[in-house]
PDB file of C-alpha atoms in Angstrom:
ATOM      1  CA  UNK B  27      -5.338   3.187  26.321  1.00 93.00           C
ATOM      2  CA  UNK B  28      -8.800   3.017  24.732  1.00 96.00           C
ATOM      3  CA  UNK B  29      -9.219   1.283  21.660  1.00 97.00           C
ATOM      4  CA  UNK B  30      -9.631   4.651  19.957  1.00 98.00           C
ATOM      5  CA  UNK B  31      -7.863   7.883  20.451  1.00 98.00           C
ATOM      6  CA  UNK B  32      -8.146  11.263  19.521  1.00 98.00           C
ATOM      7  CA  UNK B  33      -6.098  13.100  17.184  1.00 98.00           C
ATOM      8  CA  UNK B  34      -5.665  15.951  20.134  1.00 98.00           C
ATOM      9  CA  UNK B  35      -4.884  12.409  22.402  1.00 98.00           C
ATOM     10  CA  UNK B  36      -1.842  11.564  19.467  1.00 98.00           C
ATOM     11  CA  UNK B  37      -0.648  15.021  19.261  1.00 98.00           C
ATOM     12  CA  UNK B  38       0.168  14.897  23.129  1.00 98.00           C
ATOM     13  CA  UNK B  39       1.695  11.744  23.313  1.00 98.00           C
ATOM     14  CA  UNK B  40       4.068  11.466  20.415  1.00 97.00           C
ATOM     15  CA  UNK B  41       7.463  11.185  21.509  1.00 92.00           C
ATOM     16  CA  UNK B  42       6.376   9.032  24.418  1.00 96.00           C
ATOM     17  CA  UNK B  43       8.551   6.478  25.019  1.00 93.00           C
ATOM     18  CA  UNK B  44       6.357   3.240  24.891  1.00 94.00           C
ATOM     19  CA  UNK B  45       4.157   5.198  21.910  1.00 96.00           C
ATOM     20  CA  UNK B  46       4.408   3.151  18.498  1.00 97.00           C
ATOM     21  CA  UNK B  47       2.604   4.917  16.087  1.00 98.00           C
ATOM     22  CA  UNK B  48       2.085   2.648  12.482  1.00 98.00           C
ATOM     23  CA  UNK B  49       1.097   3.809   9.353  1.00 98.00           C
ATOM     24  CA  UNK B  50      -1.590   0.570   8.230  1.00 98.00           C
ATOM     25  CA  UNK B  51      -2.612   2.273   5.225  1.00 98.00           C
ATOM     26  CA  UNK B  52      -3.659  -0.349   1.994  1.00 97.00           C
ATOM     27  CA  UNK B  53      -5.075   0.064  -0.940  1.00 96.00           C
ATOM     28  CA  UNK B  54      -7.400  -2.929  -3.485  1.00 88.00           C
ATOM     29  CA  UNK B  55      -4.794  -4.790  -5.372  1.00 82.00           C
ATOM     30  CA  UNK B  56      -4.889  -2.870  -8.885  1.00 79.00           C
ATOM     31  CA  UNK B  57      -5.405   0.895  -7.244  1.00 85.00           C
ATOM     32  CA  UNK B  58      -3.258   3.392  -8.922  1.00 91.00           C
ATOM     33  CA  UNK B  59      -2.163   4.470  -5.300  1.00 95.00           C
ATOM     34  CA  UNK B  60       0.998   3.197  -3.676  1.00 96.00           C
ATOM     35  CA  UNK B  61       0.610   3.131   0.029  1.00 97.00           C
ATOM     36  CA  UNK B  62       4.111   2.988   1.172  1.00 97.00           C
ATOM     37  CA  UNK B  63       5.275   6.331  -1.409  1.00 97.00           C
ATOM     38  CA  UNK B  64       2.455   8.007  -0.083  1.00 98.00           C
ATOM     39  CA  UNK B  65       3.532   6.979   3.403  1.00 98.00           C
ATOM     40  CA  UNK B  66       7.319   8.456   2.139  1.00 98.00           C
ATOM     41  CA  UNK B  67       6.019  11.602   1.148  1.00 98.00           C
ATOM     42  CA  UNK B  68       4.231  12.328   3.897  1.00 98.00           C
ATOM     43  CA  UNK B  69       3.270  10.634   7.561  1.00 98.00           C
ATOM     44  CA  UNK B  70       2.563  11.277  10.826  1.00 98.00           C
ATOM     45  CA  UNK B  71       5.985  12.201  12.983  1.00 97.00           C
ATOM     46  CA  UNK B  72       7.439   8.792  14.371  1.00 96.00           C
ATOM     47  CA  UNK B  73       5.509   6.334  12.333  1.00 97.00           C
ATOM     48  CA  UNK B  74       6.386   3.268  10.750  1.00 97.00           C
ATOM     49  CA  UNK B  75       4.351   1.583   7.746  1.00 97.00           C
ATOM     50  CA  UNK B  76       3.327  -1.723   8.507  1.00 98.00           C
ATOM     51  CA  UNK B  77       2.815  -3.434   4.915  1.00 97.00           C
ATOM     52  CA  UNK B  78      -0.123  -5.255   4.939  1.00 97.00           C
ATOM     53  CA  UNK B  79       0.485  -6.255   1.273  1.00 95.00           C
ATOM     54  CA  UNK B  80       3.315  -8.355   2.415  1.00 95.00           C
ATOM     55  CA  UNK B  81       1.953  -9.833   5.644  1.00 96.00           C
ATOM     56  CA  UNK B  82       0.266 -12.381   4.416  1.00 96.00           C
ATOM     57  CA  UNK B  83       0.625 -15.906   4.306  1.00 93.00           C
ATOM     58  CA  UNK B  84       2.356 -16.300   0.493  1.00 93.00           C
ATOM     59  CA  UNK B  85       2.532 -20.199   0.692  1.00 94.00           C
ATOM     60  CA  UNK B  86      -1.475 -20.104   1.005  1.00 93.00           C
ATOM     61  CA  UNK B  87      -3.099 -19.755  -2.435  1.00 91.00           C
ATOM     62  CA  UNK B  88      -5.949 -17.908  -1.003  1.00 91.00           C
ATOM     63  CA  UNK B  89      -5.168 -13.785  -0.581  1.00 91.00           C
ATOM     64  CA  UNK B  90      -4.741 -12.189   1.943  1.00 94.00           C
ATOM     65  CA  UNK B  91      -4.783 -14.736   4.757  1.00 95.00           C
ATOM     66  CA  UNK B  92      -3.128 -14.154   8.151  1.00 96.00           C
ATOM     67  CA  UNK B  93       0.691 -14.943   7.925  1.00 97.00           C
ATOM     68  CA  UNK B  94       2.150 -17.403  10.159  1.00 96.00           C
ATOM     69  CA  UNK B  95       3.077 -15.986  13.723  1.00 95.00           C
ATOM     70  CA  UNK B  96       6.589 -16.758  13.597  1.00 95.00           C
ATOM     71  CA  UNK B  97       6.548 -14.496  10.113  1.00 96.00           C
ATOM     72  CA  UNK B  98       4.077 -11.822  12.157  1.00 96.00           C
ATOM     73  CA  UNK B  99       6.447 -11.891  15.302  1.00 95.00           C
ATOM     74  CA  UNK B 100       9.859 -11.155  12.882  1.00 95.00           C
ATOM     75  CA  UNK B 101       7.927  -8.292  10.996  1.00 95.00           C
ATOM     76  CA  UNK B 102       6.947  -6.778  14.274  1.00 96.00           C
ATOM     77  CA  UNK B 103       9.789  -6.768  15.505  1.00 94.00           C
ATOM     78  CA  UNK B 104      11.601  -5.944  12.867  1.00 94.00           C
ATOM     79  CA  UNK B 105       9.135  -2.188  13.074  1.00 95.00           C
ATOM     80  CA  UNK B 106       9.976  -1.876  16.399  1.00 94.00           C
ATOM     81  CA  UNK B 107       6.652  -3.074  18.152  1.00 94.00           C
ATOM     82  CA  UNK B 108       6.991  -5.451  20.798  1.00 90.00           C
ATOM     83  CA  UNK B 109       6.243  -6.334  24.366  1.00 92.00           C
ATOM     84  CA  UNK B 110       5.314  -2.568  26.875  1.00 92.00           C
ATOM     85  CA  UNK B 111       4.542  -1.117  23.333  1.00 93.00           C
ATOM     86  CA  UNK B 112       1.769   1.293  22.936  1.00 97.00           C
ATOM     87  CA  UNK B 113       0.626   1.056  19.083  1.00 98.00           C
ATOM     88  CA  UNK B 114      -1.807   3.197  17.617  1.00 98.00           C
ATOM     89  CA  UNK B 115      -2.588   2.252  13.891  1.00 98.00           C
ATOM     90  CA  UNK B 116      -4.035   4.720  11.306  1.00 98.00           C
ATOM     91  CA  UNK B 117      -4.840   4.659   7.460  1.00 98.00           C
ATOM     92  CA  UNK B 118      -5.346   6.767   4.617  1.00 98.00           C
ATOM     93  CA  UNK B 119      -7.116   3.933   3.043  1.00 97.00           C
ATOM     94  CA  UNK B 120     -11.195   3.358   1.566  1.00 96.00           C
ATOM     95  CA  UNK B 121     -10.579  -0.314   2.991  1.00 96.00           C
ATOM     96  CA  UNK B 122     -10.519   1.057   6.678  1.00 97.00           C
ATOM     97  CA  UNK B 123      -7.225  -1.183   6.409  1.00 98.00           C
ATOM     98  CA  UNK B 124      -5.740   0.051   9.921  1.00 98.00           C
ATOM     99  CA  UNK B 125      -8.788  -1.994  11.440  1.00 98.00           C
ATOM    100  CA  UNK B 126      -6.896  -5.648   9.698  1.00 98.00           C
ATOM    101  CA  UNK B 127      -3.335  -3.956  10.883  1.00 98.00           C
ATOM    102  CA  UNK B 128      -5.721  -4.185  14.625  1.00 98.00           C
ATOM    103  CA  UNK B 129      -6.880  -7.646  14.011  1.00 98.00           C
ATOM    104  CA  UNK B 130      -3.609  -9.134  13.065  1.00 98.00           C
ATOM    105  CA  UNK B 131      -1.994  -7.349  15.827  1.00 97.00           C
ATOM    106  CA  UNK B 132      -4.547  -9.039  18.369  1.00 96.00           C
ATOM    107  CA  UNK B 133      -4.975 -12.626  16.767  1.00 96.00           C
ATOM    108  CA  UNK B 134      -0.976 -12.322  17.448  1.00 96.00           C
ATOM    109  CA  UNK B 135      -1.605 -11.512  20.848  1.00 94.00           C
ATOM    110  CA  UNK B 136      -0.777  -7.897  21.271  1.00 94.00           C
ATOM    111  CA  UNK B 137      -2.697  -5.939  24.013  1.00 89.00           C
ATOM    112  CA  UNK B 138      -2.230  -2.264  24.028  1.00 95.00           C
ATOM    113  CA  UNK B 139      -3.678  -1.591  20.331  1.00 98.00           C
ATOM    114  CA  UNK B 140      -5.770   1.450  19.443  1.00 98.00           C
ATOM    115  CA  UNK B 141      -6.939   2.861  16.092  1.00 98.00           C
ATOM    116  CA  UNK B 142      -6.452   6.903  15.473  1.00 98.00           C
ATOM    117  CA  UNK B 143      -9.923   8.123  14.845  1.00 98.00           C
ATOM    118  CA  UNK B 144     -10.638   9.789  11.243  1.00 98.00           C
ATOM    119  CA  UNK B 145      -6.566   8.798  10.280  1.00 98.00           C
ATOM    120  CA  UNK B 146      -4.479  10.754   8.418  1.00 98.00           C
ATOM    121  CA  UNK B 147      -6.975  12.398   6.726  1.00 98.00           C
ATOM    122  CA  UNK B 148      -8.270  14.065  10.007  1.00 98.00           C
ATOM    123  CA  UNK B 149      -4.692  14.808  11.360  1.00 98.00           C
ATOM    124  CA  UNK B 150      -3.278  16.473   8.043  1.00 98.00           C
ATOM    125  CA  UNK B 151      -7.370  18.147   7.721  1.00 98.00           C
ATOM    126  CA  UNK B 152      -6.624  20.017  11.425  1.00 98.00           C
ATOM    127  CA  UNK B 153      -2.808  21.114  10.089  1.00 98.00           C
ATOM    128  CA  UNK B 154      -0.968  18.489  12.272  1.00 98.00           C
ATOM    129  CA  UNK B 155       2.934  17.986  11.251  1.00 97.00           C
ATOM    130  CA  UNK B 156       4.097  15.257   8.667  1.00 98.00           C
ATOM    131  CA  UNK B 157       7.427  14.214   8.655  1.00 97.00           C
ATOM    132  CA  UNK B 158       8.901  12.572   5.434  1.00 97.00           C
ATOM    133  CA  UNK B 159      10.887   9.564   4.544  1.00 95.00           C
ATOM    134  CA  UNK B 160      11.821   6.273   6.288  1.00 90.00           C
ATOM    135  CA  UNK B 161      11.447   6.022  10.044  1.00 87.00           C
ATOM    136  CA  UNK B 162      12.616   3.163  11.662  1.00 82.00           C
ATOM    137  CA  UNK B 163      12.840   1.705  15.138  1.00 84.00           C
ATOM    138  CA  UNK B 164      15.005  -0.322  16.717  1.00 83.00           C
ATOM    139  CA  UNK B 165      13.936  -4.450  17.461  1.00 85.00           C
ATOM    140  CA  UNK B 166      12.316  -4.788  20.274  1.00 87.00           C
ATOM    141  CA  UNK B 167      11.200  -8.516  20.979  1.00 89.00           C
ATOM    142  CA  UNK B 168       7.173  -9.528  20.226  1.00 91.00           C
ATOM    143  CA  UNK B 169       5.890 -12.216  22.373  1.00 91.00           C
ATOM    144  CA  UNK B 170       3.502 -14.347  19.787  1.00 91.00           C
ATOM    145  CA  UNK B 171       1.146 -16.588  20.627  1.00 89.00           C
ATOM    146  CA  UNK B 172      -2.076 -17.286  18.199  1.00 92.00           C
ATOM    147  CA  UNK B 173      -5.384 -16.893  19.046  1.00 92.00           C
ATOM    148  CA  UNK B 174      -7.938 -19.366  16.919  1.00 90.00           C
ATOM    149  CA  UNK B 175     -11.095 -18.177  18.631  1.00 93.00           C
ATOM    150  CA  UNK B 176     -10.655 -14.899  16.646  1.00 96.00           C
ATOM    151  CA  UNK B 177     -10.728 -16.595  13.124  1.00 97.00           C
ATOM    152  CA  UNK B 178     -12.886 -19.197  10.982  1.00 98.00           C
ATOM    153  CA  UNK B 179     -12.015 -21.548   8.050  1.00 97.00           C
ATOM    154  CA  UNK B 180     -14.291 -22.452   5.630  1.00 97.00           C
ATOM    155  CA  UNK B 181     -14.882 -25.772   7.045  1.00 97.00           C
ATOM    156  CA  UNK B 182     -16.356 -24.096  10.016  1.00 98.00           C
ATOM    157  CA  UNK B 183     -18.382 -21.657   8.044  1.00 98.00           C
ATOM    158  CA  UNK B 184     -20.104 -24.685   5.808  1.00 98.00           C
ATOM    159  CA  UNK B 185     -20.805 -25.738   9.643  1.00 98.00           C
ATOM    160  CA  UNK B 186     -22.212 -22.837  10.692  1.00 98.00           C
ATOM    161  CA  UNK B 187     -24.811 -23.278   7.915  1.00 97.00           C
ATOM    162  CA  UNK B 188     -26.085 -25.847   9.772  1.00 95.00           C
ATOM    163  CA  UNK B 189     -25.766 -24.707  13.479  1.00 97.00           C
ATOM    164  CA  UNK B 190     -26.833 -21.452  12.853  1.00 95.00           C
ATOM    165  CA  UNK B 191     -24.419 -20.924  16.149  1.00 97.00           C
ATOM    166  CA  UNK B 192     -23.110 -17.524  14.901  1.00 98.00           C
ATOM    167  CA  UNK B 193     -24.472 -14.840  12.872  1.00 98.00           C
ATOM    168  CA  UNK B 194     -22.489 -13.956   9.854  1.00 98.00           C
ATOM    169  CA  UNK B 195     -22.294 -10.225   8.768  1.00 98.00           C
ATOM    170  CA  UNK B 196     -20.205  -9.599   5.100  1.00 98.00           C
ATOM    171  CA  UNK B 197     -18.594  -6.331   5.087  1.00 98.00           C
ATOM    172  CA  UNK B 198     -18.891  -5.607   1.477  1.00 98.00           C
ATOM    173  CA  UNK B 199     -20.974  -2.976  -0.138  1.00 97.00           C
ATOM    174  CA  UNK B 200     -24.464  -3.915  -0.732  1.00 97.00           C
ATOM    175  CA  UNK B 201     -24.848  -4.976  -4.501  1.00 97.00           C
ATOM    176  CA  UNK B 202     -21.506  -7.059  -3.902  1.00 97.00           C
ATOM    177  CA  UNK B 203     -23.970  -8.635  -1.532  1.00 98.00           C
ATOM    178  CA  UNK B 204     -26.908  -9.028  -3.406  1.00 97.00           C
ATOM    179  CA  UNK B 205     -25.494 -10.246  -6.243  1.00 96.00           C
ATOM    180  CA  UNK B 206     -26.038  -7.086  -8.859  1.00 96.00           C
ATOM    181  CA  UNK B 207     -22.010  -6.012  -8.868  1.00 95.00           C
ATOM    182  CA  UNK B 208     -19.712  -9.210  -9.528  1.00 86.00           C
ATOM    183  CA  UNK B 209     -16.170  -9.194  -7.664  1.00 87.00           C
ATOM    184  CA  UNK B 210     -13.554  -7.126  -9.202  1.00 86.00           C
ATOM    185  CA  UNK B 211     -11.400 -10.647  -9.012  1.00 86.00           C
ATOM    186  CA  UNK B 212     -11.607 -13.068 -11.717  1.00 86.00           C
ATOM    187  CA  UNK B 213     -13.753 -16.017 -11.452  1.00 85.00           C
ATOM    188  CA  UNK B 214     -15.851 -15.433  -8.502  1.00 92.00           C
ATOM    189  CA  UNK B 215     -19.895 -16.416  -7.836  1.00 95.00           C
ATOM    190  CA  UNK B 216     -21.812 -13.270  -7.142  1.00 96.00           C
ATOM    191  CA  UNK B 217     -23.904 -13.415  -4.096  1.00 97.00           C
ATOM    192  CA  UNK B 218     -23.434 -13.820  -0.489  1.00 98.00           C
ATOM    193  CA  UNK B 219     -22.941 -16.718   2.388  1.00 98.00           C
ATOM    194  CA  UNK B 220     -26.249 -17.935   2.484  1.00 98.00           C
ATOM    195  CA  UNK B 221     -27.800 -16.783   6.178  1.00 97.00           C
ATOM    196  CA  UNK B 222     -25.745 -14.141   5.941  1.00 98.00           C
ATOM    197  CA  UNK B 223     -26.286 -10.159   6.795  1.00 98.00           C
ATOM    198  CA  UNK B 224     -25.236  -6.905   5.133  1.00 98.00           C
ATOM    199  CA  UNK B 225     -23.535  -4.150   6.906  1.00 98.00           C
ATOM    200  CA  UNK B 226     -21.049  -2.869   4.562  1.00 98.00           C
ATOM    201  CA  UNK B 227     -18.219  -1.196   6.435  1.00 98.00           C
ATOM    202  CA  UNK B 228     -18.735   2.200   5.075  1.00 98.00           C
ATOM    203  CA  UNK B 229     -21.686   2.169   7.266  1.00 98.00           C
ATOM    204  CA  UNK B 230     -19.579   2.069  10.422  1.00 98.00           C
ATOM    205  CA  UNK B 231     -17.768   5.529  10.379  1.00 98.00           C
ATOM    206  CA  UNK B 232     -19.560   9.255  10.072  1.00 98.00           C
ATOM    207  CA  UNK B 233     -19.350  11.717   7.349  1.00 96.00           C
ATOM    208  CA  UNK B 234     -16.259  13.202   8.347  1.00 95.00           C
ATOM    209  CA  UNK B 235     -14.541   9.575   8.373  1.00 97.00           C
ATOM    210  CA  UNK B 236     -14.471   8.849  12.561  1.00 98.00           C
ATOM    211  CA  UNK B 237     -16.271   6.060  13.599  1.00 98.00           C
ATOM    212  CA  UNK B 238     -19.591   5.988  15.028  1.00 98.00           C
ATOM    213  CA  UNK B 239     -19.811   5.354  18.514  1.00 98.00           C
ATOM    214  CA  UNK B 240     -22.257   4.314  21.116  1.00 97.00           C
ATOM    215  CA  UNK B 241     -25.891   4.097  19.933  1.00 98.00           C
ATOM    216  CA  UNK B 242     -25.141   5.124  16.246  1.00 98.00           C
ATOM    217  CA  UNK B 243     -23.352   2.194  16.092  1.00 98.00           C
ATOM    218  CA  UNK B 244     -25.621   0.198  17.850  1.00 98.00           C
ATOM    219  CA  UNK B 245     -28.008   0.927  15.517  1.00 98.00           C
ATOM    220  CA  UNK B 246     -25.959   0.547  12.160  1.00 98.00           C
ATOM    221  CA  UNK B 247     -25.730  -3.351  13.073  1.00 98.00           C
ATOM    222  CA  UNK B 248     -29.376  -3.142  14.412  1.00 98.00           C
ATOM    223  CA  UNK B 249     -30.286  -1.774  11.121  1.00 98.00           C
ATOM    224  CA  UNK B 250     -28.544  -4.598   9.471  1.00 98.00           C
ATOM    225  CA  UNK B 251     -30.260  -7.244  11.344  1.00 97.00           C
ATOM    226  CA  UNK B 252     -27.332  -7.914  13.712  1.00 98.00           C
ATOM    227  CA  UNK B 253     -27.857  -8.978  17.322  1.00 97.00           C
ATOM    228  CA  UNK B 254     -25.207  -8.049  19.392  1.00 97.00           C
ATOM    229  CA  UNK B 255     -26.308 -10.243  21.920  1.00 97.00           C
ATOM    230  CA  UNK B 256     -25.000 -13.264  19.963  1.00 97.00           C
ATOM    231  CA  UNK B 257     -21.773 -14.707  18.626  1.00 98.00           C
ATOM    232  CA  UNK B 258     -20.573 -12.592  15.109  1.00 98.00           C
ATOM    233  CA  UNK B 259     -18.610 -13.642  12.166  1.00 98.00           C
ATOM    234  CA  UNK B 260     -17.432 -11.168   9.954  1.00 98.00           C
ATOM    235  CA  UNK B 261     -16.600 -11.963   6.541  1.00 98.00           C
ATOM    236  CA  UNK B 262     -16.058  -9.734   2.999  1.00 97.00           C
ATOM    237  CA  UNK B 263     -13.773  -9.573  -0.174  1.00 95.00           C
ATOM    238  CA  UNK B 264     -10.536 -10.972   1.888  1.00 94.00           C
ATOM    239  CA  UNK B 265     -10.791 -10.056   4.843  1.00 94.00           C
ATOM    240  CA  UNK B 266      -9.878  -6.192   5.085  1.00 96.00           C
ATOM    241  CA  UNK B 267     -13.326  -4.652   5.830  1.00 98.00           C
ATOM    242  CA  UNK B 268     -14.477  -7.674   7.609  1.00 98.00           C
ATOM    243  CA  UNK B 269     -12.078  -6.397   9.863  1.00 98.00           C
ATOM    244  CA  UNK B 270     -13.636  -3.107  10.305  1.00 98.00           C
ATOM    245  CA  UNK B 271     -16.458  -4.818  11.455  1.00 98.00           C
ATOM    246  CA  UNK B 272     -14.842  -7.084  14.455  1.00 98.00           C
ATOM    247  CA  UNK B 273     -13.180  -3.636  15.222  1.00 98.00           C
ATOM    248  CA  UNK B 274     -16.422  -1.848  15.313  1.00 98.00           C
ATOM    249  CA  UNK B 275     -18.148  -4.399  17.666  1.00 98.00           C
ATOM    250  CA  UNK B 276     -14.947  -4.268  19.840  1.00 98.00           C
ATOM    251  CA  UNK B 277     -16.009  -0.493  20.347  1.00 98.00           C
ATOM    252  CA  UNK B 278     -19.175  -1.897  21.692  1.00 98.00           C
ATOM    253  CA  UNK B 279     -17.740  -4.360  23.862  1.00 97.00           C
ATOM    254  CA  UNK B 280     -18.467  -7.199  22.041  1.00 96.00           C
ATOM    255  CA  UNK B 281     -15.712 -10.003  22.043  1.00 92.00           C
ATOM    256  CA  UNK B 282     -17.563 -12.973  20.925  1.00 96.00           C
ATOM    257  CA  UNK B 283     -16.059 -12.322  17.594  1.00 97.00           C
ATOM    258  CA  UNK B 284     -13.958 -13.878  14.476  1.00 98.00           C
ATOM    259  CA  UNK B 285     -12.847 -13.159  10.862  1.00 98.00           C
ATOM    260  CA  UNK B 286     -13.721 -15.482   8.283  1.00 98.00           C
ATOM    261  CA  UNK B 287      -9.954 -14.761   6.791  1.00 97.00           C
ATOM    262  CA  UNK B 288     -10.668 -16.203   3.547  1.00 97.00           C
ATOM    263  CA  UNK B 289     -13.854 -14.395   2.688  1.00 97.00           C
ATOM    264  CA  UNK B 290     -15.886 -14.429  -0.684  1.00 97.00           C
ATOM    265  CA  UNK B 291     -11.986 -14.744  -2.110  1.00 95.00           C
ATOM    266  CA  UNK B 292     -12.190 -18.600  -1.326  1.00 97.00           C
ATOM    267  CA  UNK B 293     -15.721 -18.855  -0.445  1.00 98.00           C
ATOM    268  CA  UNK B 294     -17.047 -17.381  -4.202  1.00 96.00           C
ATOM    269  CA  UNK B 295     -14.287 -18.952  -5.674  1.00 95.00           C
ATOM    270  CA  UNK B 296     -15.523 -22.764  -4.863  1.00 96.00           C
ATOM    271  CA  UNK B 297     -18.179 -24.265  -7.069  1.00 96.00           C
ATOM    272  CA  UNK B 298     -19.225 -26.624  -3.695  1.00 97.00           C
ATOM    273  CA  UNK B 299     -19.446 -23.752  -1.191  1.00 98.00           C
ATOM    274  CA  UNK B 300     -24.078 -22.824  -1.455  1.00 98.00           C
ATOM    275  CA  UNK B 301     -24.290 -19.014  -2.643  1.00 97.00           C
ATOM    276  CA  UNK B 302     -27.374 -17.039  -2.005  1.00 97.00           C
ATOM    277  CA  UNK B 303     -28.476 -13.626  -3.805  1.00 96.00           C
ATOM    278  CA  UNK B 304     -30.468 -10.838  -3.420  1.00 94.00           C
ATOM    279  CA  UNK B 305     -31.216  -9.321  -0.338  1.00 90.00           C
ATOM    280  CA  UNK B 306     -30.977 -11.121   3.569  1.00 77.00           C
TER     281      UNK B 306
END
């Protein structure tokens, strides 16, 4: 299965066996949107929601950070998605949040994971059938095993200042970056990881919400200053969009990358940690 699929792909294969299809949608704490009553009123036929609000690690006082596996391995299973399981992910989300539903899925070592291209949006836009309600799956076991190549702490960031061994590229929109917008959570340093690129995530997909493939997306990270021919970090708010970004190189067949998971969130948030502003 390639990493992305169609809609017209989707429409053919639901009610294949092996085919888990997961509704990843999640909205900025605060939004006046509910992701799992919009996933009740409305989803794609044989899909389960996967909430990302709750997969996180809750003893950490940092948001949003990865879970532990043996949590990640009981929620999968607990949707139905396990070992021989197809999974295609899809949102209906600003945040791109099926792309940190992908991440998790891989850092947890899951192998047959695609992303629907253009999401819910595309497949309701084209007249596809919803189904409403709950759907739910039977266990099926998840084989877990954690994969620390595809994440960074904040120890080895402050390293990286030094090394210069990876380029870092923060997913956020631009005057997040720069400085001129402050976070929308309390108490954080405007500015950036110092060394640190700009591609905000909404430059990764097309007008009509797909992704951008081949050399448009070559060039988004070109025009960001990104070369793909070196190691990549991605980092942003907490680590949603940065996810869009590892997911976007992965299109390019880049693997040579990680998530910062706890993003300007911790990084912004500690008076030690150097802050740049303005542009790269």
């Amino acid at each position: 299965m390639e990493p992305l699929v169609t809609t017209e792909w989707l429409a053919k294969e639901l009610g294949a066996s092996d085919l888990r299809i997961v509704d990843a949608t999640r909205f900025m704490s605060g939004s006046e949107r509910d992701a799992r009553a919009e996933y009740e009123a409305g989803h794609i036929p044989g899909a389960v929601f996967m909430d990302l609000a709750e997969l996180v690690d809750q003893t950490n006082p940092i948001e949003n950070m990865a879970p532990k596996a043996e949590k990640f391995a009981s929620r999968m299973q607990s949707l139905g998605l396990g070992d021989g399981s197809r999974i295609v992910l899809y949102d209906d989300s600003p945040l791109a949040s099926a792309a940190r539903a992908w991440w998790l899925l891989k850092l947890f070592g899951a192998h047959d994971v695609a992303l629907l291209d253009g999401g819910l949006a595309k497949w309701k836009a084209e007249g596809r059938p919803l189904e409403m309600g709950n759907h739910t799956l039977r266990h099926r076991h998840f084989t877990v095993w954690r994969d620390a190549n595809a994440v960074r702490t904040k120890e080895q960031m402050l390293g990286n200042l030094d090394s210069d061994a990876e380029q870092v590229v923060d997913a956020r929109p631009s005057k997040r970056f720069t400085g001129e917008d402050r976070d929308p959570r309390p108490g954080m340093a405007p500015g950036h990881i110092p060394g640190s690129r700009s591609l905000p995530h909404s430059q990764l997909f097309n007008a009509d919400g797909t992704w951008k493939q081949g050399d448009a997306l070559r060039a988004a990270f070109a025009d960001a200053g990104v070369n793909l021919g070196r190691p990549l970090v991605a980092t942003c708010g907490s680590g949603m969009t940065a996810s869009a970004v590892a997911f976007a190189a992965h299109l390019l067949g880049k693997e040579d990358v990680a998530v910062y998971d706890g993003s300007w969130t911790e990084w912004g948030a500690d008076p030690a940690t150097p802050k740049a502003t303005g542009a790269a």
